[in-house]
Every structure is written in C-alpha cells, then in structure tokens.
Short mmCIF file of N, CA and C in Angstrom, two decimals:
data_model
loop_
_atom_site.label_atom_id
_atom_site.label_comp_id
_atom_site.label_asym_id
_atom_site.label_seq_id
_atom_site.Cartn_x
_atom_site.Cartn_y
_atom_site.Cartn_z
N UNK A 265 28.55 0.37 -1.15
CA UNK A 265 28.36 0.12 0.64
C UNK A 265 27.52 -0.99 1.12
N UNK A 266 27.44 -0.97 1.83
CA UNK A 266 26.69 -1.57 2.56
C UNK A 266 24.88 -0.67 2.72
N UNK A 267 24.97 -0.01 3.07
CA UNK A 267 23.48 0.75 2.43
C UNK A 267 23.33 1.16 1.17
N UNK A 268 23.70 1.87 0.01
CA UNK A 268 23.02 0.88 -1.08
C UNK A 268 22.25 -0.57 -1.25
N UNK A 269 23.31 -1.52 -0.54
CA UNK A 269 22.66 -2.85 -0.79
C UNK A 269 21.31 -3.13 -0.44
N UNK A 270 21.56 -2.02 0.76
CA UNK A 270 20.24 -2.02 1.95
C UNK A 270 19.10 -1.53 1.09
N UNK A 271 19.01 -0.53 0.94
CA UNK A 271 18.13 0.49 -0.49
C UNK A 271 17.71 -0.46 -1.54
N UNK A 272 18.55 -0.51 -2.48
CA UNK A 272 18.34 -1.58 -3.40
C UNK A 272 17.27 -2.63 -3.34
N UNK A 273 17.83 -3.81 -1.82
CA UNK A 273 16.99 -4.15 -1.31
C UNK A 273 15.66 -3.85 -0.90
N UNK A 274 15.40 -3.10 -0.59
CA UNK A 274 14.49 -2.16 -0.30
C UNK A 274 13.30 -2.21 -1.37
N UNK A 275 13.99 -1.66 -1.96
CA UNK A 275 14.09 -1.53 -3.42
C UNK A 275 11.84 -2.46 -3.87
N UNK A 276 13.04 -3.62 -3.87
CA UNK A 276 12.13 -5.20 -4.75
C UNK A 276 11.43 -5.60 -3.58
N UNK A 277 11.10 -4.99 -2.09
CA UNK A 277 10.19 -5.82 -1.58
C UNK A 277 10.38 -5.90 -0.66
N UNK A 278 11.40 -6.73 -0.23
CA UNK A 278 12.52 -8.11 0.50
C UNK A 278 12.14 -7.20 2.20
N UNK A 279 11.73 -5.98 2.27
CA UNK A 279 11.56 -5.06 3.67
C UNK A 279 11.02 -4.22 3.03
N UNK A 280 9.54 -4.69 2.45
CA UNK A 280 8.35 -3.97 2.65
C UNK A 280 7.65 -4.51 3.91
N UNK A 281 7.75 -3.32 5.26
CA UNK A 281 6.71 -4.46 6.30
C UNK A 281 5.36 -3.65 6.57
N UNK A 282 4.83 -2.98 4.63
CA UNK A 282 3.19 -3.11 4.76
C UNK A 282 2.74 -4.01 4.81
N UNK A 283 2.49 -5.38 5.54
CA UNK A 283 1.96 -7.06 4.84
C UNK A 283 -0.05 -6.07 5.44
N UNK A 284 0.09 -5.43 6.15
CA UNK A 284 -1.54 -5.40 5.88
C UNK A 284 -2.44 -4.73 4.66
N UNK A 285 -1.49 -4.72 3.34
CA UNK A 285 -2.37 -3.83 2.18
C UNK A 285 -2.17 -5.17 1.33
N UNK A 286 -2.21 -6.19 1.78
CA UNK A 286 -3.03 -6.85 1.66
C UNK A 286 -4.10 -8.17 2.78
N UNK A 287 -5.16 -8.58 2.04
CA UNK A 287 -5.97 -8.40 2.75
C UNK A 287 -6.04 -9.88 3.49
N UNK A 288 -5.58 -10.39 2.96
CA UNK A 288 -5.07 -11.85 2.87
C UNK A 288 -5.07 -12.87 4.33
N UNK A 289 -3.16 -11.20 3.63
CA UNK A 289 -2.50 -11.37 5.43
C UNK A 289 -3.06 -11.29 7.14
N UNK A 290 -4.14 -9.78 7.06
CA UNK A 290 -4.88 -10.31 7.80
C UNK A 290 -6.05 -10.71 7.93
N UNK A 291 -6.68 -11.86 7.50
CA UNK A 291 -7.09 -12.79 7.58
C UNK A 291 -6.44 -13.72 8.64
N UNK A 292 -4.89 -14.01 8.05
CA UNK A 292 -4.14 -14.40 9.42
C UNK A 292 -3.82 -14.74 10.67
N UNK A 293 -4.48 -13.28 10.78
CA UNK A 293 -4.08 -12.34 11.42
C UNK A 293 -5.64 -12.32 12.37
N UNK A 294 -6.40 -12.23 12.25
CA UNK A 294 -8.16 -12.38 12.74
C UNK A 294 -7.95 -14.50 13.62
N UNK A 295 -7.44 -14.96 12.56
CA UNK A 295 -7.73 -16.08 12.88
C UNK A 295 -6.43 -16.45 13.73
N UNK A 296 -5.23 -15.86 14.32
CA UNK A 296 -4.95 -15.82 15.56
C UNK A 296 -4.97 -15.18 17.08
N UNK A 297 -5.44 -14.43 15.96
CA UNK A 297 -5.87 -13.46 17.63
C UNK A 297 -7.00 -13.94 17.85
N UNK A 298 -8.25 -14.38 16.99
CA UNK A 298 -9.13 -15.13 17.86
C UNK A 298 -8.51 -16.22 19.17
N UNK A 299 -7.86 -17.15 17.77
CA UNK A 299 -6.98 -18.53 19.04
C UNK A 299 -6.21 -17.97 20.10
N UNK A 300 -5.52 -16.23 19.99
CA UNK A 300 -5.33 -16.57 21.78
C UNK A 300 -6.25 -16.37 21.98
N UNK A 301 -7.46 -15.56 21.95
CA UNK A 301 -8.16 -14.98 22.69
C UNK A 301 -8.98 -16.02 23.38
N UNK A 302 -9.22 -17.23 22.33
CA UNK A 302 -10.26 -17.79 23.38
C UNK A 302 -8.84 -18.50 24.32
N UNK A 303 -7.96 -18.95 24.10
CA UNK A 303 -6.62 -19.98 24.93
C UNK A 303 -7.28 -18.68 26.08
N UNK A 304 -6.85 -17.50 26.62
CA UNK A 304 -6.85 -16.75 27.46
C UNK A 304 -7.82 -17.07 28.13
N UNK A 305 -8.69 -16.96 27.22
CA UNK A 305 -10.50 -16.16 27.57
C UNK A 305 -11.61 -17.02 27.25
N UNK A 306 -11.85 -18.50 27.62
CA UNK A 306 -12.93 -19.73 27.04
C UNK A 306 -14.12 -19.23 27.41
N UNK A 307 -14.48 -19.13 28.30
CA UNK A 307 -16.00 -18.70 28.22
C UNK A 307 -16.96 -17.83 27.78
N UNK A 308 -15.11 -17.19 26.32
CA UNK A 308 -16.01 -16.16 25.51
C UNK A 308 -15.71 -16.68 24.54
N UNK A 309 -15.61 -17.94 24.08
CA UNK A 309 -15.17 -18.75 22.57
C UNK A 309 -16.36 -18.18 21.44
N UNK A 310 -17.21 -19.35 22.00
CA UNK A 310 -18.92 -19.04 20.49
C UNK A 310 -18.44 -17.38 20.23
N UNK A 311 -18.07 -16.43 21.10
CA UNK A 311 -18.43 -14.79 21.44
C UNK A 311 -17.06 -14.99 19.77
N UNK A 312 -15.83 -14.51 20.16
CA UNK A 312 -14.73 -15.21 19.65
C UNK A 312 -14.29 -15.68 18.64
N UNK A 313 -14.95 -16.45 18.06
CA UNK A 313 -15.25 -17.15 16.35
C UNK A 313 -15.89 -16.26 16.21
N UNK A 314 -17.86 -16.24 16.78
CA UNK A 314 -18.88 -15.43 16.33
C UNK A 314 -17.67 -14.26 15.57
N UNK A 315 -17.67 -13.53 15.80
CA UNK A 315 -16.68 -12.13 15.92
C UNK A 315 -15.45 -11.57 14.83
N UNK A 316 -14.84 -12.88 14.95
CA UNK A 316 -13.01 -13.84 13.31
C UNK A 316 -14.23 -14.17 13.05
N UNK A 317 -15.35 -14.90 12.42
CA UNK A 317 -15.74 -14.45 11.34
C UNK A 317 -16.85 -14.07 10.65
N UNK A 318 -17.25 -13.05 11.43
CA UNK A 318 -18.18 -11.17 10.89
C UNK A 318 -16.20 -10.45 9.86
N UNK A 319 -15.47 -10.26 10.28
CA UNK A 319 -14.58 -10.35 10.07
C UNK A 319 -13.97 -10.53 9.00
N UNK A 320 -13.81 -11.82 9.46
CA UNK A 320 -12.69 -12.79 8.12
C UNK A 320 -13.46 -13.06 6.84
N UNK A 321 -15.13 -12.49 6.83
CA UNK A 321 -16.05 -12.21 5.82
C UNK A 321 -15.14 -11.29 5.34
N UNK A 322 -16.11 -10.05 6.19
CA UNK A 322 -16.33 -8.65 5.45
C UNK A 322 -14.78 -8.39 5.35
N UNK A 323 -12.84 -9.08 5.42
CA UNK A 323 -12.10 -9.18 4.30
C UNK A 323 -11.62 -10.23 3.70
N UNK A 324 -12.15 -11.11 3.16
CA UNK A 324 -13.19 -11.52 2.13
C UNK A 324 -13.83 -11.03 1.27
N UNK A 325 -14.56 -10.13 1.40
CA UNK A 325 -15.82 -8.99 0.39
C UNK A 325 -14.85 -8.14 -0.34
N UNK A 326 -13.64 -7.05 0.42
CA UNK A 326 -13.04 -6.48 0.11
C UNK A 326 -11.25 -6.94 -0.75
N UNK A 327 -10.82 -7.92 -0.57
CA UNK A 327 -10.42 -8.34 -1.67
C UNK A 327 -11.24 -8.85 -2.40
N UNK A 328 -12.04 -9.14 -1.96
CA UNK A 328 -13.43 -8.86 -3.48
C UNK A 328 -13.79 -7.59 -5.22
N UNK A 329 -13.96 -7.28 -4.07
CA UNK A 329 -14.21 -5.25 -3.76
C UNK A 329 -12.88 -4.98 -4.98
N UNK A 330 -12.14 -4.85 -3.94
CA UNK A 330 -9.71 -3.93 -4.43
C UNK A 330 -9.70 -4.48 -5.40
N UNK A 331 -10.58 -5.98 -5.98
CA UNK A 331 -10.14 -7.04 -7.69
C UNK A 331 -10.78 -6.48 -8.22
N UNK A 332 -12.19 -6.09 -7.75
CA UNK A 332 -12.23 -5.50 -8.82
C UNK A 332 -12.67 -3.92 -9.57
N UNK A 333 -12.12 -3.27 -8.57
CA UNK A 333 -12.14 -1.71 -8.15
C UNK A 333 -10.65 -1.92 -9.49
N UNK A 334 -9.45 -2.97 -8.95
CA UNK A 334 -8.26 -3.08 -9.53
C UNK A 334 -8.56 -3.25 -10.83
N UNK A 335 -9.66 -3.99 -12.02
CA UNK A 335 -10.36 -4.98 -12.70
C UNK A 335 -10.37 -3.73 -14.21
N UNK A 336 -10.86 -2.53 -13.17
CA UNK A 336 -10.95 -0.43 -14.18
C UNK A 336 -9.65 -0.31 -14.30
N UNK A 337 -8.75 -0.55 -14.84
CA UNK A 337 -7.42 -0.74 -14.83
C UNK A 337 -6.87 -0.90 -15.32
N UNK A 338 -6.80 -0.65 -17.59
CA UNK A 338 -5.71 -1.92 -17.70
C UNK A 338 -5.07 -2.02 -17.66
N UNK A 339 -4.29 -3.51 -17.70
CA UNK A 339 -3.35 -4.18 -17.65
C UNK A 339 -1.68 -3.74 -17.53
N UNK A 340 -1.20 -3.13 -18.54
CA UNK A 340 -0.35 -1.90 -18.77
C UNK A 340 -0.45 -0.47 -17.75
N UNK A 341 -1.20 -0.14 -17.35
CA UNK A 341 -1.49 0.84 -16.66
C UNK A 341 -0.92 0.61 -14.85
N UNK A 342 -1.33 -0.78 -14.46
CA UNK A 342 -0.86 -0.35 -12.98
C UNK A 342 0.50 -0.88 -12.82
N UNK A 343 0.88 0.12 -12.72
CA UNK A 343 1.98 0.88 -12.26
C UNK A 343 1.86 1.48 -10.99
N UNK A 344 2.90 0.95 -10.41
CA UNK A 344 3.06 1.86 -9.06
C UNK A 344 3.77 2.90 -9.02
N UNK A 345 4.15 4.27 -8.93
CA UNK A 345 5.58 4.63 -7.96
C UNK A 345 4.67 5.10 -6.89
N UNK A 346 5.31 5.06 -5.95
CA UNK A 346 5.02 5.46 -4.49
C UNK A 346 6.30 6.50 -4.08
N UNK A 347 6.09 7.30 -2.85
CA UNK A 347 6.96 8.30 -2.18
C UNK A 347 8.29 7.09 -1.87
N UNK A 348 7.47 6.36 -1.33
CA UNK A 348 8.75 4.87 -0.20
C UNK A 348 7.55 3.67 -0.01
N UNK A 349 8.27 3.29 -0.07
CA UNK A 349 7.64 1.50 0.30
C UNK A 349 6.63 0.62 1.02
N UNK A 350 5.66 1.17 0.35
CA UNK A 350 4.71 0.99 0.55
C UNK A 350 3.37 -0.01 0.31
N UNK A 351 3.86 -0.30 -0.98
CA UNK A 351 2.42 -1.14 -2.34
C UNK A 351 3.17 -2.45 -2.81
N UNK A 352 4.17 -3.41 -1.96
CA UNK A 352 4.81 -4.62 -2.60
C UNK A 352 3.58 -5.31 -2.25
N UNK A 353 2.89 -5.53 -1.09
CA UNK A 353 1.76 -6.04 -0.60
C UNK A 353 0.52 -6.96 -2.03
N UNK A 354 0.62 -5.69 -2.09
CA UNK A 354 -0.51 -4.68 -2.20
C UNK A 354 -0.62 -5.43 -4.34
N UNK A 355 0.38 -5.23 -4.49
CA UNK A 355 1.33 -5.06 -5.87
C UNK A 355 0.94 -6.67 -6.32
N UNK A 356 1.62 -7.73 -5.57
CA UNK A 356 1.33 -9.18 -5.70
C UNK A 356 0.77 -9.21 -5.48
N UNK A 357 -0.31 -9.47 -4.30
CA UNK A 357 -1.62 -9.31 -4.31
C UNK A 357 -2.66 -8.99 -5.58
N UNK A 358 -2.41 -7.88 -6.19
CA UNK A 358 -2.80 -6.99 -7.35
C UNK A 358 -3.06 -6.91 -8.65
N UNK A 359 -2.12 -7.28 -8.97
CA UNK A 359 -1.26 -7.34 -10.11
C UNK A 359 -0.62 -6.43 -10.63
N UNK A 360 -0.07 -5.52 -9.63
CA UNK A 360 0.20 -4.33 -9.95
C UNK A 360 2.18 -4.23 -10.01
N UNK A 361 2.97 -3.67 -10.91
CA UNK A 361 4.41 -3.63 -10.72
C UNK A 361 4.79 -2.25 -10.29
N UNK A 362 5.34 -2.47 -9.90
CA UNK A 362 7.04 -1.13 -8.51
C UNK A 362 6.88 -0.78 -9.29
N UNK A 363 7.47 0.83 -9.58
CA UNK A 363 8.54 1.13 -10.59
C UNK A 363 9.28 1.27 -10.20
N UNK A 364 9.44 2.46 -8.78
CA UNK A 364 10.25 2.59 -7.55
C UNK A 364 9.99 3.52 -6.79
N UNK A 365 10.14 3.73 -6.06
CA UNK A 365 9.91 4.10 -4.82
C UNK A 365 10.95 5.37 -4.43
N UNK A 366 10.13 7.03 -4.58
CA UNK A 366 10.59 8.27 -5.05
C UNK A 366 12.32 7.67 -4.04
N UNK A 367 11.24 7.93 -2.98
CA UNK A 367 12.99 8.10 -1.67
C UNK A 367 13.40 6.86 -0.65
N UNK A 368 14.47 6.54 -1.62
CA UNK A 368 15.70 5.59 -1.14
C UNK A 368 14.97 4.84 -0.03
N UNK A 369 15.38 3.62 0.25
CA UNK A 369 14.98 2.86 1.69
C UNK A 369 13.92 3.55 2.72
N UNK A 370 13.54 3.75 3.91
CA UNK A 370 13.02 4.19 4.15
C UNK A 370 12.64 5.48 4.34
N UNK A 371 14.27 5.74 3.99
CA UNK A 371 14.40 7.19 5.29
C UNK A 371 13.94 8.37 4.46
N UNK A 372 13.13 8.90 4.96
CA UNK A 372 11.99 9.98 4.66
C UNK A 372 12.86 11.78 4.39
N UNK A 373 14.39 11.38 5.41
CA UNK A 373 14.92 12.39 5.13
C UNK A 373 15.97 12.30 3.90
N UNK A 374 16.67 10.77 3.89
CA UNK A 374 17.20 10.80 2.56
C UNK A 374 17.53 11.04 1.33
N UNK A 375 17.35 12.73 1.13
CA UNK A 375 17.35 13.10 -0.55
C UNK A 375 18.24 12.17 -1.33
N UNK A 376 17.46 11.68 -2.53
CA UNK A 376 18.96 11.65 -3.97
C UNK A 376 19.26 12.29 -4.16
N UNK A 377 19.85 11.42 -4.48
CA UNK A 377 21.28 13.26 -4.59
C UNK A 377 20.64 13.33 -6.76
N UNK A 378 21.11 14.44 -7.12
CA UNK A 378 20.53 15.04 -8.62
C UNK A 378 20.70 14.38 -9.41
N UNK A 379 21.86 13.57 -9.71
CA UNK A 379 21.73 12.19 -10.37
C UNK A 379 20.74 10.68 -10.90
N UNK A 380 20.71 11.05 -9.38
CA UNK A 380 19.28 9.76 -9.15
C UNK A 380 18.38 10.53 -9.15
N UNK A 381 17.66 11.91 -8.82
CA UNK A 381 16.67 12.12 -9.52
C UNK A 381 16.80 12.07 -10.71
N UNK A 382 17.25 12.08 -11.44
CA UNK A 382 17.18 12.79 -12.99
C UNK A 382 16.75 11.14 -13.65
N UNK A 383 18.11 10.15 -13.14
CA UNK A 383 17.87 9.25 -13.58
C UNK A 383 15.16 8.14 -13.70
N UNK A 384 15.56 8.57 -12.27
CA UNK A 384 14.59 8.65 -11.37
C UNK A 384 12.47 9.54 -12.58
N UNK A 385 13.78 10.12 -12.85
CA UNK A 385 12.89 11.55 -13.42
C UNK A 385 12.62 10.67 -15.09
N UNK A 386 13.77 10.33 -16.30
CA UNK A 386 13.69 9.98 -16.54
C UNK A 386 12.87 8.14 -17.05
N UNK A 387 13.48 7.70 -15.52
CA UNK A 387 12.43 6.59 -15.12
C UNK A 387 10.89 6.22 -15.89
N UNK A 388 10.63 7.16 -15.01
CA UNK A 388 9.12 7.91 -14.87
C UNK A 388 8.47 8.16 -16.28
N UNK A 389 9.85 9.26 -16.77
CA UNK A 389 8.87 9.24 -18.37
C UNK A 389 9.11 8.26 -19.67
N UNK A 390 9.76 7.27 -19.03
CA UNK A 390 10.29 6.35 -20.68
C UNK A 390 9.13 5.75 -20.02
N UNK A 391 8.09 5.49 -18.47
CA UNK A 391 7.56 4.33 -18.34
C UNK A 391 6.16 4.63 -18.66
N UNK A 392 5.86 5.97 -19.48
CA UNK A 392 4.32 6.84 -19.32
C UNK A 392 3.78 6.04 -18.16
N UNK A 393 4.05 6.80 -16.74
CA UNK A 393 3.86 6.65 -15.59
C UNK A 393 2.96 7.88 -15.10
N UNK A 394 1.94 7.92 -15.48
CA UNK A 394 0.63 9.30 -14.98
C UNK A 394 0.61 10.05 -13.45
N UNK A 395 0.75 8.76 -12.72
CA UNK A 395 1.00 8.69 -11.53
C UNK A 395 2.18 8.78 -10.16
N UNK A 396 2.18 9.22 -8.88
CA UNK A 396 2.95 9.17 -8.10
C UNK A 396 1.87 8.46 -6.65
N UNK A 397 2.19 7.67 -6.05
CA UNK A 397 1.70 7.79 -4.72
C UNK A 397 1.37 7.73 -3.82
N UNK A 398 1.70 9.13 -2.29
CA UNK A 398 2.44 9.24 -1.27
C UNK A 398 0.72 9.33 -0.52
N UNK A 399 2.12 8.46 0.74
CA UNK A 399 1.38 8.98 1.66
C UNK A 399 0.78 10.56 2.75
N UNK A 400 0.14 10.28 3.69
CA UNK A 400 -0.47 11.88 3.73
C UNK A 400 0.55 11.85 4.45
N UNK A 401 0.30 11.02 5.50
CA UNK A 401 2.16 10.95 6.44
C UNK A 401 3.50 11.62 6.31
N UNK A 402 3.50 11.83 4.93
CA UNK A 402 4.84 12.10 4.55
C UNK A 402 5.11 12.96 3.57
N UNK A 403 6.64 13.97 4.36
CA UNK A 403 7.40 14.76 4.05
C UNK A 403 6.58 15.00 2.38
N UNK A 404 5.69 15.51 1.66
CA UNK A 404 5.48 15.73 0.10
C UNK A 404 6.85 16.50 -1.13
N UNK A 405 7.20 16.77 0.02
CA UNK A 405 8.19 17.95 -0.57
C UNK A 405 9.03 16.64 -2.26
N UNK A 406 9.23 16.06 -2.10
CA UNK A 406 10.19 15.64 -3.23
C UNK A 406 9.21 15.11 -3.69
N UNK A 407 8.37 14.08 -3.56
CA UNK A 407 7.63 13.90 -4.74
C UNK A 407 6.64 15.32 -5.50
N UNK A 408 6.33 16.27 -4.64
CA UNK A 408 5.83 17.33 -5.18
C UNK A 408 7.01 17.66 -6.22
N UNK A 409 8.12 18.22 -6.23
CA UNK A 409 9.15 17.88 -7.09
C UNK A 409 8.89 17.05 -8.60
N UNK A 410 9.23 15.87 -8.39
CA UNK A 410 8.91 15.01 -9.25
C UNK A 410 8.17 14.96 -10.22
N UNK A 411 7.10 15.79 -9.87
CA UNK A 411 5.38 15.50 -10.81
C UNK A 411 5.45 16.89 -10.92
N UNK A 412 5.58 17.87 -10.45
CA UNK A 412 6.36 19.16 -11.92
C UNK A 412 7.00 18.36 -12.32
N UNK A 413 8.71 18.43 -12.47
CA UNK A 413 9.03 17.73 -13.37
C UNK A 413 8.95 16.66 -14.64
N UNK A 414 8.06 15.89 -14.20
CA UNK A 414 7.74 15.07 -14.97
C UNK A 414 5.65 15.65 -16.01
N UNK A 415 4.60 15.81 -14.94
CA UNK A 415 3.66 16.31 -14.99
C UNK A 415 2.88 15.44 -15.02
N UNK A 416 2.91 13.96 -13.95
CA UNK A 416 2.86 13.01 -13.15
C UNK A 416 1.50 13.89 -12.32
N UNK A 417 0.69 13.13 -11.67
CA UNK A 417 -0.18 13.13 -11.11
C UNK A 417 0.32 12.92 -10.26
N UNK A 418 -0.38 13.90 -8.19
CA UNK A 418 0.06 13.27 -6.96
C UNK A 418 -1.17 12.53 -6.41
N UNK A 419 -1.19 11.74 -5.92
CA UNK A 419 -2.18 11.25 -5.46
C UNK A 419 -2.10 10.45 -3.90
N UNK A 420 -2.78 10.92 -3.33
CA UNK A 420 -2.07 11.36 -1.61
C UNK A 420 -3.00 9.31 -0.84
N UNK A 421 -2.32 9.21 -0.34
CA UNK A 421 -3.56 7.77 -0.61
C UNK A 421 -2.84 7.22 1.61
N UNK A 422 -3.51 6.68 2.12
CA UNK A 422 -3.58 5.82 3.47
C UNK A 422 -2.27 4.67 3.41
N UNK A 423 -1.39 4.83 4.28
CA UNK A 423 0.09 3.57 4.31
C UNK A 423 0.01 2.98 5.69
N UNK A 424 0.47 3.98 7.23
CA UNK A 424 0.78 3.60 7.78
C UNK A 424 -0.20 3.92 8.87
N UNK A 425 -1.52 4.53 8.99
CA UNK A 425 -2.39 5.42 9.83
C UNK A 425 -3.25 5.31 8.67
N UNK A 426 -4.61 5.21 10.15
CA UNK A 426 -6.16 6.06 9.27
C UNK A 426 -6.33 7.17 9.47
N UNK A 427 -7.14 8.01 8.55
CA UNK A 427 -8.14 8.78 8.86
C UNK A 427 -8.37 8.99 10.07
N UNK A 428 -9.02 10.48 10.53
CA UNK A 428 -9.54 10.57 11.71
C UNK A 428 -11.39 10.16 11.84
N UNK A 429 -11.83 9.69 12.64
CA UNK A 429 -13.27 9.66 12.68
C UNK A 429 -13.69 10.27 10.76
N UNK A 430 -14.87 9.19 10.20
CA UNK A 430 -15.85 11.03 9.73
C UNK A 430 -14.54 11.33 8.39
N UNK A 431 -13.11 11.13 8.18
CA UNK A 431 -12.74 11.25 6.81
C UNK A 431 -13.28 9.77 6.95
N UNK A 432 -12.47 9.52 5.58
CA UNK A 432 -12.95 8.55 4.24
C UNK A 432 -11.42 7.18 4.81
N UNK A 433 -10.91 7.77 5.23
CA UNK A 433 -10.44 5.80 6.00
C UNK A 433 -10.04 5.51 7.55
N UNK A 434 -11.75 6.14 8.21
CA UNK A 434 -12.15 5.63 9.71
C UNK A 434 -11.52 4.08 9.71
N UNK A 435 -12.03 3.67 9.29
CA UNK A 435 -11.53 1.44 9.53
C UNK A 435 -10.27 1.62 8.08
N UNK A 436 -9.69 -0.10 9.23
CA UNK A 436 -8.83 -0.16 7.70
C UNK A 436 -9.49 -0.70 6.54
N UNK A 437 -10.59 -1.40 6.73
CA UNK A 437 -11.73 -1.53 5.91
C UNK A 437 -11.98 -0.72 4.91
N UNK A 438 -12.24 0.58 5.45
CA UNK A 438 -12.36 1.79 4.57
C UNK A 438 -11.08 2.29 3.69
N UNK A 439 -9.74 2.81 4.56
CA UNK A 439 -8.41 3.03 4.12
C UNK A 439 -8.23 1.21 2.78
N UNK A 440 -8.49 0.44 3.29
CA UNK A 440 -8.17 -0.19 1.80
C UNK A 440 -8.51 -0.19 0.79
N UNK A 441 -10.43 0.50 0.70
CA UNK A 441 -10.58 0.86 -0.03
C UNK A 441 -11.13 1.60 -0.89
N UNK A 442 -10.47 2.52 0.27
CA UNK A 442 -10.14 3.41 -0.35
C UNK A 442 -8.52 4.21 -1.50
N UNK A 443 -7.51 3.93 -0.82
CA UNK A 443 -6.74 3.21 -1.16
C UNK A 443 -6.49 2.94 -3.05
N UNK A 444 -7.39 1.61 -3.36
CA UNK A 444 -7.71 0.72 -4.48
C UNK A 444 -8.07 2.22 -5.13
N UNK A 445 -9.83 2.73 -4.35
CA UNK A 445 -10.63 3.34 -5.72
C UNK A 445 -8.91 5.04 -5.47
N UNK A 446 -8.47 6.00 -4.76
CA UNK A 446 -7.57 5.91 -5.26
C UNK A 446 -6.73 6.32 -6.49
N UNK A 447 -5.77 4.53 -6.40
CA UNK A 447 -5.09 3.92 -7.12
C UNK A 447 -5.46 4.12 -8.54
N UNK A 448 -7.18 3.23 -8.82
CA UNK A 448 -8.11 3.20 -9.69
C UNK A 448 -7.89 4.46 -11.00
N UNK A 449 -8.39 5.66 -10.10
CA UNK A 449 -9.20 6.91 -10.58
C UNK A 449 -8.06 7.53 -11.43
N UNK A 450 -6.37 6.92 -10.22
CA UNK A 450 -5.85 8.30 -11.16
C UNK A 450 -4.87 7.23 -12.05
N UNK A 451 -5.57 6.19 -12.33
CA UNK A 451 -4.99 4.57 -12.82
C UNK A 451 -5.45 4.04 -14.00
N UNK A 452 -6.81 4.43 -14.35
CA UNK A 452 -7.36 4.49 -15.74
C UNK A 452 -7.64 5.15 -17.17
#
C-alpha cells in the first residue's frame, strides 16, 4: 500500500530531514542568514559578514576533521545501521553506506513485524555489521533487542538535539565531531 511505499522511499534517503549532518549544507545556511541579517540591519553589515566568515571557517575545518576521523575507518567497514533515518547526508558526504534503518519510516512507534525483524537481523549478520547507531533521544528498546539478537554494539549519537552545556555535544560543531568519533571508534 501507500504506507509501505513511503517507508521504502524513506529508507533510501529521499526524506531524510537531517540535512545538517553535512556541514556543507550548514555553510549555505550561514550565507543565507547573514544576507538576511544584512538586508534587515545594514548598519551592522561588517559584523554579520565577519561572524559569517568566522563560522564558515569553523564549518570548513569541521568537514576536514570529520574526513580525517573517517579516514581511520577501513572503507569496507563504513556501514551505518541506525534506529531511524538520520545519516543520509552524512553518509553521502563521507562515503558511508546506510544498510538499513531499524525502525521503518520516521515513526519510532511503528514496530516491525516479527518477519521484518528476522529479515533485518539476517541482513545485519550477513553484512558483518559491528555497530548500530541510535539517537540519544529515541526509545532504544527495539535497537537493544536487535543488538542482543545479533551481538552488535549499540552506539548512542546526537541527531536532532544537542546535549546540555558541559556535555559532549553542547554545540553543533561539538555534536558533529562527537558523532564522527563515536562512529569511528565503533567501526575501526
């Protein structure tokens, strides 16, 4: 039915809303925001331009840093299994293959059938998956069940929200580097 088609297309990244998982997309936002601020408040043009340039430089450094981190992962191990569709843009930018999202579509409430679960478990075993990446804000029961069934490591990552101040993902830049490190440590 229609719902199944939607889920299937979600798995292939067409509806992954997490565009910020590629810092190059955020670079475009910085440019757009600074243009809008300059139009609205031209008295502070230089300040907006300077801030945009500073943050853009940090985003470019972040992109290079993630590439360095990812370079430590053997190419054949760059496989991402996640609890929902979160790393489409990250995977595309940094050369990962997204095997499957454990929870179909975007609903963390939609439980896969026993048959779907068995098929996914088989797929994970056959692909020699080492780790499943789960958003810290998601109910992890399903991912934990699959981790138990397959012996894969469960790794928590920040996806749609930052951590509190003083924790490892308090800013966007920290979140992205934290996730890349967590992925690399699990897959190396």
